[in-house]
Coordinates of C-alpha atoms (C1' of nucleotides) in Angstrom, one line a residue:
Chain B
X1 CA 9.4 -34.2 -0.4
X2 CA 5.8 -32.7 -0.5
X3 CA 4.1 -33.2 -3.8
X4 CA 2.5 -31.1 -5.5
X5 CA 0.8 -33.6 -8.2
X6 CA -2.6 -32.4 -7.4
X7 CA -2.1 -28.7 -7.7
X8 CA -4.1 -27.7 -10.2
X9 CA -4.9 -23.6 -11.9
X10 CA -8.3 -22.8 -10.3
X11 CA -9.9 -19.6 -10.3
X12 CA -8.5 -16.4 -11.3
X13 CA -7.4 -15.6 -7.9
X14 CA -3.1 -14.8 -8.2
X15 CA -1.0 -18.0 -8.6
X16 CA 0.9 -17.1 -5.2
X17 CA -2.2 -16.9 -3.4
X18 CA -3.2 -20.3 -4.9
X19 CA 0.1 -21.8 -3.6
X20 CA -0.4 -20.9 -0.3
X21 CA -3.4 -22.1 0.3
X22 CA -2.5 -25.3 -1.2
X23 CA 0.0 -25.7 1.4
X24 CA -2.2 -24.4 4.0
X25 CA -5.1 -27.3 3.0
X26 CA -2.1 -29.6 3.1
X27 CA -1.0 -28.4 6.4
X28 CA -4.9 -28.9 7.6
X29 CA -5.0 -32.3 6.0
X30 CA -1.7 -33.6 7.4
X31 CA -0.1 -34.5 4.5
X32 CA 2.2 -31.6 5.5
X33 CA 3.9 -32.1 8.2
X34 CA 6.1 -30.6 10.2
X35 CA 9.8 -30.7 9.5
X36 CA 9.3 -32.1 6.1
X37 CA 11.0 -30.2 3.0
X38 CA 9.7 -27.9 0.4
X39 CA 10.7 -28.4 -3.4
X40 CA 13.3 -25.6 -4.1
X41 CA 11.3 -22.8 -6.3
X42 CA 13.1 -23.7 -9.3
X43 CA 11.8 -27.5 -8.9
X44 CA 8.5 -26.6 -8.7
X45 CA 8.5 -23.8 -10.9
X46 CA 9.3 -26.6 -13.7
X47 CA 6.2 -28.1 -12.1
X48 CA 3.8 -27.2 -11.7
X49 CA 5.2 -24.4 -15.0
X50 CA 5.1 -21.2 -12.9
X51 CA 7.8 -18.9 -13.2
X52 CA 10.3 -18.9 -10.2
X53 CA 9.7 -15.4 -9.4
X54 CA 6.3 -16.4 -8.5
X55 CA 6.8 -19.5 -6.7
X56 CA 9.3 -17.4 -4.1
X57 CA 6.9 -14.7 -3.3
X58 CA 4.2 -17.3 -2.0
X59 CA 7.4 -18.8 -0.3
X60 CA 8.5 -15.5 1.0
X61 CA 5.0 -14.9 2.2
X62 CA 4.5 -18.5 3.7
X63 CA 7.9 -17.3 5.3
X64 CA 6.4 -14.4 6.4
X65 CA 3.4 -16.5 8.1
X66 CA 5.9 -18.9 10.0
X67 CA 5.1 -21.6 8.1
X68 CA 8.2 -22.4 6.0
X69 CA 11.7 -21.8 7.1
X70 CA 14.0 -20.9 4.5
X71 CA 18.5 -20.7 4.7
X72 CA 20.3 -19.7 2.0
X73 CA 22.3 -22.9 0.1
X74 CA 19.6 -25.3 1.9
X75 CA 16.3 -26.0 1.4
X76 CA 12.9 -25.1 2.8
X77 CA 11.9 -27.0 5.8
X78 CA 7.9 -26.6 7.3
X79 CA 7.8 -25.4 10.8
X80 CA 4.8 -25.9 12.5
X81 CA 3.1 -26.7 15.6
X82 CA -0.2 -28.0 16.6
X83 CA -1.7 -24.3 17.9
X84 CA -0.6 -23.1 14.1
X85 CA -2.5 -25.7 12.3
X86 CA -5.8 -25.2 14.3
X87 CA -5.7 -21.5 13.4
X88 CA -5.3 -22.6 9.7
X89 CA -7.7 -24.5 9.6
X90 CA -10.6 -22.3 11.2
X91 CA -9.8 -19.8 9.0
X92 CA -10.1 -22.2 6.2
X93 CA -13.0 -23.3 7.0
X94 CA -14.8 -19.8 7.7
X95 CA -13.9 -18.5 4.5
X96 CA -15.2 -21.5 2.4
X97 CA -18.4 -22.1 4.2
X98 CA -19.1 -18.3 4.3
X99 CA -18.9 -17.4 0.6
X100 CA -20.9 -20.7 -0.3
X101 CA -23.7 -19.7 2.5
X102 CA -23.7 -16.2 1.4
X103 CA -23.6 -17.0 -2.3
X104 CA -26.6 -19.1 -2.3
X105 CA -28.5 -17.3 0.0
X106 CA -28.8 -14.7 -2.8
X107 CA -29.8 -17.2 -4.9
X108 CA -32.8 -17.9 -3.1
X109 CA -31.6 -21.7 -2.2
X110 CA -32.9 -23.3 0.7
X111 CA -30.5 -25.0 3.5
X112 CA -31.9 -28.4 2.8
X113 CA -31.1 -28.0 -1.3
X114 CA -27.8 -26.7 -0.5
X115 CA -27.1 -29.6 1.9
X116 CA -28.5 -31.9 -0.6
X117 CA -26.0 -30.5 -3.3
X118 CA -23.0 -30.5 -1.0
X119 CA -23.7 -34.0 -0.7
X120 CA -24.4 -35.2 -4.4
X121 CA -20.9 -33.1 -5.4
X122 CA -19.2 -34.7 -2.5
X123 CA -20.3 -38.1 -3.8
X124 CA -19.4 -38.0 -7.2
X125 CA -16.0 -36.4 -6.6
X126 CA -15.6 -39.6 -5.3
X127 CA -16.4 -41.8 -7.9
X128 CA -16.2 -39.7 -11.2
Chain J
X1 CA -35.8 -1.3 -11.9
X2 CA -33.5 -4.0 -10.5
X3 CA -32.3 -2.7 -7.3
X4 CA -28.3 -2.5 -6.0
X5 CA -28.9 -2.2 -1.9
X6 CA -28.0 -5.4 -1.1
X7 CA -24.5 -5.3 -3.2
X8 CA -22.1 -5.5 -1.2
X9 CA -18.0 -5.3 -2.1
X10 CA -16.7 -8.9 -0.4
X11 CA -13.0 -10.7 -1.6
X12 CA -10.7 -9.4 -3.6
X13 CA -11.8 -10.4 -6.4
X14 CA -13.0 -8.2 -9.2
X15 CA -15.4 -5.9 -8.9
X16 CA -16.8 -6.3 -12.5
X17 CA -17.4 -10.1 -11.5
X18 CA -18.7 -9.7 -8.6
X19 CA -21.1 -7.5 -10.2
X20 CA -22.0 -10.0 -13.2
X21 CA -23.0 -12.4 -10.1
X22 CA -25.0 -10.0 -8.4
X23 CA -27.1 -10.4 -11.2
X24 CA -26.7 -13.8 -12.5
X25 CA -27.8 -15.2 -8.9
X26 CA -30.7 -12.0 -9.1
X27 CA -32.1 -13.9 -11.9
X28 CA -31.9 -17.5 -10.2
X29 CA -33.6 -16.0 -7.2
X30 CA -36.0 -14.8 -9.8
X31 CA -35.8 -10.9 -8.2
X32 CA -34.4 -9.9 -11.6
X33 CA -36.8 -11.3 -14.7
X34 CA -36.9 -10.9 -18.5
X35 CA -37.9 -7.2 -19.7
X36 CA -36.5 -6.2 -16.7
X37 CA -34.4 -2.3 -16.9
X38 CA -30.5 -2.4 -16.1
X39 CA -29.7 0.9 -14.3
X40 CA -27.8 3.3 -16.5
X41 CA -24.3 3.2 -16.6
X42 CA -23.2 6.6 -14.7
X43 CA -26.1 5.5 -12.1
X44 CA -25.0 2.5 -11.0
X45 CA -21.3 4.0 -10.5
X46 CA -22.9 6.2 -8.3
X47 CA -25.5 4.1 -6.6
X48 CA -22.7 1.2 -5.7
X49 CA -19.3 3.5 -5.3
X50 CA -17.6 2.2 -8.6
X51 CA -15.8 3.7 -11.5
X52 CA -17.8 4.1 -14.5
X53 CA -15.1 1.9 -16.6
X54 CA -15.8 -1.2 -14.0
X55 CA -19.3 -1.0 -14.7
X56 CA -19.1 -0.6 -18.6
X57 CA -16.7 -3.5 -18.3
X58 CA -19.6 -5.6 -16.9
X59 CA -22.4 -4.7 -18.7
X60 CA -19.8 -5.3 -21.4
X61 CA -19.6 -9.2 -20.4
X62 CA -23.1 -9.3 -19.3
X63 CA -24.0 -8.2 -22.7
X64 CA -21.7 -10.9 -24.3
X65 CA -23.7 -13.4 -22.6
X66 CA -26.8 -12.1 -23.8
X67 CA -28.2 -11.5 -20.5
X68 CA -28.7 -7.8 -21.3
X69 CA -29.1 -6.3 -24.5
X70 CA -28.0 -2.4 -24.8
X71 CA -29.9 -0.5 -27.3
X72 CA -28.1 2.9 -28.4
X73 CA -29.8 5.5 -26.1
X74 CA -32.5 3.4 -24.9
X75 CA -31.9 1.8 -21.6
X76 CA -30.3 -2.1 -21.2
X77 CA -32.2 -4.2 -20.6
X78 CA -32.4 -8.2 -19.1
X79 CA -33.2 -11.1 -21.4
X80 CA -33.5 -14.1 -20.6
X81 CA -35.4 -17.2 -20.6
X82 CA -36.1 -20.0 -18.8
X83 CA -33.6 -22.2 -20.7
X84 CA -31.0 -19.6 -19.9
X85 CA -31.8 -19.0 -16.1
X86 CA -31.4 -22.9 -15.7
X87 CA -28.2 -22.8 -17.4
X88 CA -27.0 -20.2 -15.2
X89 CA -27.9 -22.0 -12.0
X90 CA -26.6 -24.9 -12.8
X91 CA -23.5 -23.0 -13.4
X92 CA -23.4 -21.2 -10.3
X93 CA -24.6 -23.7 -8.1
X94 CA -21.7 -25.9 -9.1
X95 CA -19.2 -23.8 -9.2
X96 CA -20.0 -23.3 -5.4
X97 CA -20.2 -26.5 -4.6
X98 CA -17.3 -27.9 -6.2
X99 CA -14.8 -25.0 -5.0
X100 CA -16.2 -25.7 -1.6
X101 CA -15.6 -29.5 -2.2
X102 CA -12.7 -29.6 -3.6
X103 CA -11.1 -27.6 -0.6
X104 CA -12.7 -29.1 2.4
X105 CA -11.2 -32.9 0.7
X106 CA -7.9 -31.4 -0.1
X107 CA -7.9 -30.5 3.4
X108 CA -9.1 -34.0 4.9
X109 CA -12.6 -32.7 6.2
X110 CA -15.6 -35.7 6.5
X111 CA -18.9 -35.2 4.8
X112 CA -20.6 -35.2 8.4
X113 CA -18.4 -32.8 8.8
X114 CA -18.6 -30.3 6.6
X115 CA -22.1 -30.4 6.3
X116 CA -22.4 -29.6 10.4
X117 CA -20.1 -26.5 9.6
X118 CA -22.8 -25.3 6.5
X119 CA -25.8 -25.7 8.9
X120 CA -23.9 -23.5 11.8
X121 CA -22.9 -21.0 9.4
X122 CA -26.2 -20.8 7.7
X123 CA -28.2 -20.8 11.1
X124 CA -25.3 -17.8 12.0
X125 CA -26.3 -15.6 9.0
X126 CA -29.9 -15.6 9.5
X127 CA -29.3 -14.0 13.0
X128 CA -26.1 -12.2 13.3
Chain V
X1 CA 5.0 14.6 -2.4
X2 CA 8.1 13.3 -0.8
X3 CA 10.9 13.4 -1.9
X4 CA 13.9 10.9 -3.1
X5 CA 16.4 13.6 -4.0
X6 CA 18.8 12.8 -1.1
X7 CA 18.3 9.0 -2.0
X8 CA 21.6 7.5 -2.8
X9 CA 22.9 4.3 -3.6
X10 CA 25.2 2.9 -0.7
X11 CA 26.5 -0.4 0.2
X12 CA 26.0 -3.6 -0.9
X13 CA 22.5 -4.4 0.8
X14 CA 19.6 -4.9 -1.1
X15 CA 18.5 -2.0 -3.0
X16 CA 15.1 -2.6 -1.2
X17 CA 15.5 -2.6 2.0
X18 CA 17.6 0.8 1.2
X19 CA 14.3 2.7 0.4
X20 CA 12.7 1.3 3.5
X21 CA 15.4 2.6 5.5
X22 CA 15.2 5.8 3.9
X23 CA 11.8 6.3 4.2
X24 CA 11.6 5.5 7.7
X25 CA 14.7 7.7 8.6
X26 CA 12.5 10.0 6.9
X27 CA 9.7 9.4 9.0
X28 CA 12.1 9.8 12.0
X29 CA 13.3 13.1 11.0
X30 CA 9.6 14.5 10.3
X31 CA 10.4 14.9 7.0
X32 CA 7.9 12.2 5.9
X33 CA 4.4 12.7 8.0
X34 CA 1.1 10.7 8.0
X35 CA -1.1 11.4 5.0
X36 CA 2.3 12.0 2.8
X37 CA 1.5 11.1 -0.5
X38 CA 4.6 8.2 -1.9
X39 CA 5.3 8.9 -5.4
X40 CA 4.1 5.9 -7.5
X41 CA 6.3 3.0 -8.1
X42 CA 6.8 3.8 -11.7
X43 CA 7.7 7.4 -11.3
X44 CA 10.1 6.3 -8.4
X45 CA 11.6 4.0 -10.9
X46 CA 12.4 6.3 -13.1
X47 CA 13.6 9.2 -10.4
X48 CA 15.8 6.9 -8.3
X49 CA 16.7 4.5 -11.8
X50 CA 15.6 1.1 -10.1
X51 CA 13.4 -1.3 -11.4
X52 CA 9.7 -0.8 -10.4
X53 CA 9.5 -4.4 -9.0
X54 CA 12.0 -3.4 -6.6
X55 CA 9.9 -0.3 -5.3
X56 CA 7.0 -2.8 -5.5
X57 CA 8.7 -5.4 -3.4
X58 CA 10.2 -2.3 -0.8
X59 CA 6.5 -0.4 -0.7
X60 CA 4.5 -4.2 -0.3
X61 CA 7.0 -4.8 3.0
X62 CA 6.3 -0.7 3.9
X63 CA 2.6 -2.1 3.9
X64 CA 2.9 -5.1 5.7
X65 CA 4.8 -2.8 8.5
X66 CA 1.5 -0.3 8.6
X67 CA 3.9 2.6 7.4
X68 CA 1.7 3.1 4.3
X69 CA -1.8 1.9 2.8
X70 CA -1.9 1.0 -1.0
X71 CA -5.3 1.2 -2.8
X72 CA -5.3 0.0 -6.1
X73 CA -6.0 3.4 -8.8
X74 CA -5.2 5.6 -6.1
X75 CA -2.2 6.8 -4.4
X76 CA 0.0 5.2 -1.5
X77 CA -0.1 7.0 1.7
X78 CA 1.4 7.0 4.7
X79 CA -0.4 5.9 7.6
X80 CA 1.5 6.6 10.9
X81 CA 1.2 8.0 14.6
X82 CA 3.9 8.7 17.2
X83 CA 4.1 5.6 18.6
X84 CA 5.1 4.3 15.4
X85 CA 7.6 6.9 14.9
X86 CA 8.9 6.0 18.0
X87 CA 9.3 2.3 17.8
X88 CA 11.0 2.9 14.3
X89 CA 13.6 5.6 15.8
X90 CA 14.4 3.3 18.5
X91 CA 14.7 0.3 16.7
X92 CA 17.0 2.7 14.1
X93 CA 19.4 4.5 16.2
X94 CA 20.2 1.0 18.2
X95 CA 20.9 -0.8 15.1
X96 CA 23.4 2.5 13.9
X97 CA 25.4 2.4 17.4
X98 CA 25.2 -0.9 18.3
X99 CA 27.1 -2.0 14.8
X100 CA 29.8 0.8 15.1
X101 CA 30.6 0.4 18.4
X102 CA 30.9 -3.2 18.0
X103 CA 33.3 -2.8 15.0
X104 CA 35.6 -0.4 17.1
X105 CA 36.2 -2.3 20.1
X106 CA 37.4 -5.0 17.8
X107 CA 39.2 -2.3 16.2
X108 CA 40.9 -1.6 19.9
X109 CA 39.6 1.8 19.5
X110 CA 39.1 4.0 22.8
X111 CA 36.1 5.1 23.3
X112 CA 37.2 8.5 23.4
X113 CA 39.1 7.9 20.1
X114 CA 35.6 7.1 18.6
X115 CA 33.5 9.7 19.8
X116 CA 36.3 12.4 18.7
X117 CA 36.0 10.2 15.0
X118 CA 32.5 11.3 15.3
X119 CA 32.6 14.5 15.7
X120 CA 34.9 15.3 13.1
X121 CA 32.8 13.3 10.7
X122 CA 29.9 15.4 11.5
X123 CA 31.8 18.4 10.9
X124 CA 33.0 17.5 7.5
X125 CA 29.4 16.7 6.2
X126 CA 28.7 20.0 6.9
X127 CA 31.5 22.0 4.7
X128 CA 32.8 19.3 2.5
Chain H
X1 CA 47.9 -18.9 14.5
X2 CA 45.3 -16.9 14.7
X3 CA 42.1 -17.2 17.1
X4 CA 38.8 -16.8 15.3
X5 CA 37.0 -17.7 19.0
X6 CA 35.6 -14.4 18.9
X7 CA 34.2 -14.5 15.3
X8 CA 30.6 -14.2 15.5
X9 CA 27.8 -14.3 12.9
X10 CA 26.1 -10.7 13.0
X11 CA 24.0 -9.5 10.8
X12 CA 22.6 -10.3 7.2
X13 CA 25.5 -9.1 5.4
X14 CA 27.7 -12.0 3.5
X15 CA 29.8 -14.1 5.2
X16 CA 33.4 -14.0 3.5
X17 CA 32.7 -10.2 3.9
X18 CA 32.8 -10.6 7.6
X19 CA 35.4 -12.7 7.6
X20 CA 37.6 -10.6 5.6
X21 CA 36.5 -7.5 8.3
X22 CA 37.1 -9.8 11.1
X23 CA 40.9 -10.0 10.1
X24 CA 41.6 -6.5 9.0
X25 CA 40.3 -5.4 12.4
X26 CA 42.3 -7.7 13.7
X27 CA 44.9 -6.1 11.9
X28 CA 44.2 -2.6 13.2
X29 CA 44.1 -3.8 16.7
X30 CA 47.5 -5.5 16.6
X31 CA 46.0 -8.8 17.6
X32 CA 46.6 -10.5 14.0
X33 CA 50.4 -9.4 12.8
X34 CA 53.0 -9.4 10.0
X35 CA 54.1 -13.4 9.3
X36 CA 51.2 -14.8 11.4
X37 CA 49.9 -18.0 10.3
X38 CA 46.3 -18.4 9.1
X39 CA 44.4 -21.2 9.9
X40 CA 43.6 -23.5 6.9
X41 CA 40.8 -23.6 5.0
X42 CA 38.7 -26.6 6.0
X43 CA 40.1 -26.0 9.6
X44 CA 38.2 -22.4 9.6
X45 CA 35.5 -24.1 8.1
X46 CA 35.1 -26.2 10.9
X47 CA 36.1 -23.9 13.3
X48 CA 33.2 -21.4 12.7
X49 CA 30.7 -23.5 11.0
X50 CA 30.8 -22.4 8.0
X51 CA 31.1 -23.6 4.5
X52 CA 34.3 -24.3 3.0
X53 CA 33.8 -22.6 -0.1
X54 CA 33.0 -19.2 1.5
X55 CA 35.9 -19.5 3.2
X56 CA 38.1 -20.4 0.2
X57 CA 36.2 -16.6 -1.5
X58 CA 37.3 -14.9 1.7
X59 CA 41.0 -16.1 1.8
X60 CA 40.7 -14.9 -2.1
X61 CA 39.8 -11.5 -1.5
X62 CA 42.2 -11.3 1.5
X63 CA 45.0 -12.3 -1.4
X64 CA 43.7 -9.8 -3.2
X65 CA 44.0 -7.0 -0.8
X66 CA 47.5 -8.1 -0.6
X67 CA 46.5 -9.1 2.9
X68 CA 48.0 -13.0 3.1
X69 CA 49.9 -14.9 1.2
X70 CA 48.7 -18.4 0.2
X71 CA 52.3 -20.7 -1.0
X72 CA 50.8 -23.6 -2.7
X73 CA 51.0 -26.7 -0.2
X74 CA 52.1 -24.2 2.7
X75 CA 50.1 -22.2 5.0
X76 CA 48.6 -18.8 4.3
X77 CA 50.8 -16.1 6.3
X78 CA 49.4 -12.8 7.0
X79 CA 51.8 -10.1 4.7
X80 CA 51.6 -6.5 6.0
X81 CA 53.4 -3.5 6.9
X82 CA 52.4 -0.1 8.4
X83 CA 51.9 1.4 5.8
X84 CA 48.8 -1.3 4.9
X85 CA 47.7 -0.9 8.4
X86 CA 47.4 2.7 8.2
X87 CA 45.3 2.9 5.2
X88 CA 43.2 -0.3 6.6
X89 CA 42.9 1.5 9.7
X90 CA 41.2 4.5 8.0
X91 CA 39.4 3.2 5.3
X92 CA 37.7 0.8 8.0
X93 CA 36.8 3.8 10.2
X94 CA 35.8 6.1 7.6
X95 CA 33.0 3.4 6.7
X96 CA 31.7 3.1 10.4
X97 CA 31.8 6.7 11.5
X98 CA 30.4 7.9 7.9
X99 CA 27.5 5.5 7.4
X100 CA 25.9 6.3 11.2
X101 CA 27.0 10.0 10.7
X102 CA 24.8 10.1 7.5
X103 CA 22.1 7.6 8.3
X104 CA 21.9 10.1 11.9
X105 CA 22.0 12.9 10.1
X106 CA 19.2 11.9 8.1
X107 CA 17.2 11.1 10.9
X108 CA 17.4 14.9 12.1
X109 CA 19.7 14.0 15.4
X110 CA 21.9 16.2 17.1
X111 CA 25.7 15.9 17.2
X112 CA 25.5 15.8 20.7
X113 CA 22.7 13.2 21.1
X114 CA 24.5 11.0 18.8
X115 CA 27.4 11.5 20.6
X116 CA 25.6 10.5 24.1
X117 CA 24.0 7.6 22.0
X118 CA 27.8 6.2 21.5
X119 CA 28.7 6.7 24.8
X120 CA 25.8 5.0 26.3
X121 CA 26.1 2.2 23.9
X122 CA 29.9 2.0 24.6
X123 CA 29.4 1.5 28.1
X124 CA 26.4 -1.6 27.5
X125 CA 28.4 -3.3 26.2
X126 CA 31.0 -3.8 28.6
X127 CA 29.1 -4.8 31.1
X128 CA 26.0 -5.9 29.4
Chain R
dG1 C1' -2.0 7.1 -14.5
dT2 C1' -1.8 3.9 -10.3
dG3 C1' -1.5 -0.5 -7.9
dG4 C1' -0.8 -5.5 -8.5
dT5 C1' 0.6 -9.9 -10.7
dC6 C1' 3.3 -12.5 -13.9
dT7 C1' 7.0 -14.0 -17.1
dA8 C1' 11.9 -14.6 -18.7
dG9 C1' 16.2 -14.6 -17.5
dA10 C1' 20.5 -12.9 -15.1
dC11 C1' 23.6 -12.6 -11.2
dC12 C1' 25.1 -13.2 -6.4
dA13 C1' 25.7 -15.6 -1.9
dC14 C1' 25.9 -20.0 0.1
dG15 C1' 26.5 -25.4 0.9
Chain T
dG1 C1' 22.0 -27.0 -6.6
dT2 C1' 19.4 -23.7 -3.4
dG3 C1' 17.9 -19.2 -1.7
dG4 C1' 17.6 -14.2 -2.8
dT5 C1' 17.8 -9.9 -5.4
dC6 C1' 17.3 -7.3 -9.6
dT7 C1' 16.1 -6.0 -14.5
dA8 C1' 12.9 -5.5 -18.5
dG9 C1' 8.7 -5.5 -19.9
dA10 C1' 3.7 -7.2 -20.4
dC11 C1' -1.0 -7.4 -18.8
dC12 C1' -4.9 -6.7 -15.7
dA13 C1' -8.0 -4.1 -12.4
dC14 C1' -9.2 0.3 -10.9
dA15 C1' -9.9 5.9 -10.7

DNA sequence: GTGGTCTAGACCACG
DNA sequence: GTGGTCTAGACCACA
């Protein structure tokens, strides 16, 4: 069973949205794999305290993507393949490093103090 | 007057935030400064392509911040201080980092890594 | 505006999908053309008496099909060319005849049986 | 007892609904007749892959319909006369011919193209 | 007013 | 218990 301990409200982006790319960075990291099952939306709508309705349209759209397989009466399975996951995870990765690089660009940051931040930020995630 | 060329619609995220950031990182990059004149309400719609209420609706928050102050008929206008300006770097800048962080160790990425992918897309940027 | 007049509740398959159906039998028939204006969701609601996140859902799979674009304050339109139109009528008009003639043979119908059951059907939707 | 070998899955409509359709064409087409014995529950269930309990709900409604007769700790036994047959008959091809007539008609086609539509449909699948 | 997300809770189909 | 549809109604972002 995929857990979803470390889901956590982030931004104000929609909660569906959020969901998805929680899988998706799970997908990318490996610690969801293929074949394994997804909570039922009722499970982790008591969860993570989202209401159901939610928690199925990010399923629906995951659905949508190929990503989950859903049959009535049984649960969700993951269905992916290698060729999947590398597209996941390059658009993952464009989309972070983008907005960052564009965001402090503006600011008038140079690359080496923006490295230098990633790195300090990386480091005390670590050790908080 | 603080100028709008460069603002640019990105995400989907709201257009009255992503207008408050315009000028928040305007002020870290130090193109926007203390005394400096807002554009009027109506002009800005016009200048940028956005409804009147969005813009109200940041000057609104802008105002609640006390980055602006809005004088009845006279123009708004940006104050702030060096106190404030730090404040709202340190803000920005982490709220960058840590998103980007967070995402790129949720989805099993090293710190070589991601730091390779930051230089490649900031070299890619400069000369698109 | 188009119009739902003629829209009536049938079998037992998701209310939905129904309004999809009907719009692109619309679209087939010409009665629906690119640039249309759809009614909103919540004045469809009320005209049809269905629950606006039903048109919601129905109009969000419209859009993820290209038959119409959604911009948020303004209304949907449709957005379609004849090879669309095309690829809908086909993939329609096989789904209709396939199902029927299926159901027949197991019915040990002949097929002149059926195509004289057709004909009077038609005839008696015109003067019932 | 009667063969469910050529009972196949077909669209997304409910399954106890296409079981119960399966037998009143059956019916219609003489193949399934007064006094013949159903198979039993969990031996359909097996036979078809499908779950018991849907079963059980179609043999239900197929009581209902005054269609079988289940005697407690005996077999269900199919219970009709002509009369039933007659109005199964019609009812069942009242529904096919009137939902293509009206979806066609909605779609602006001509009696005669549906009618060649049938015809070339008819003959694909015969020697498909 | 229009599009979009979310909650709360019900009901059905399926295993 | 699980997936799927639907209702009723609220709130936000946008024109």
């Amino acid at each position: 069973m995929i857990s979803f301990d470390s889901f956590l409200m982030e931004d104000g982006s929609p909660i569906y949205l959020q969901i998805i790319h929680f899988v998706q960075r799970g997908i990318v990291a490996g610690t969801i794999a293929d074949g394994d099952e997804m909570p039922s939306r009722r499970m982790l709508s008591a969860w993570i305290g989202v209401n159901p309705n939610t928690i199925q349209k990010a399923y629906r759209m995951l659905e949508d993507e190929g990503i989950i397989e859903s049959r009535s009466g049984a649960k969700s399975c993951v269905t992916i393949d290698e060729t999947k996951i590398q597209r996941i995870r390059s658009s993952l990765l464009a989309k972070d490093t983008q907005s960052l690089v564009t965001s402090m660009k503006q600011m008038g940051i140079s690359k080496e103090e923006a490295l230098a931040l990633i790195e300090t930020a990386w480091r005390e995630e670590e050790q908080p």
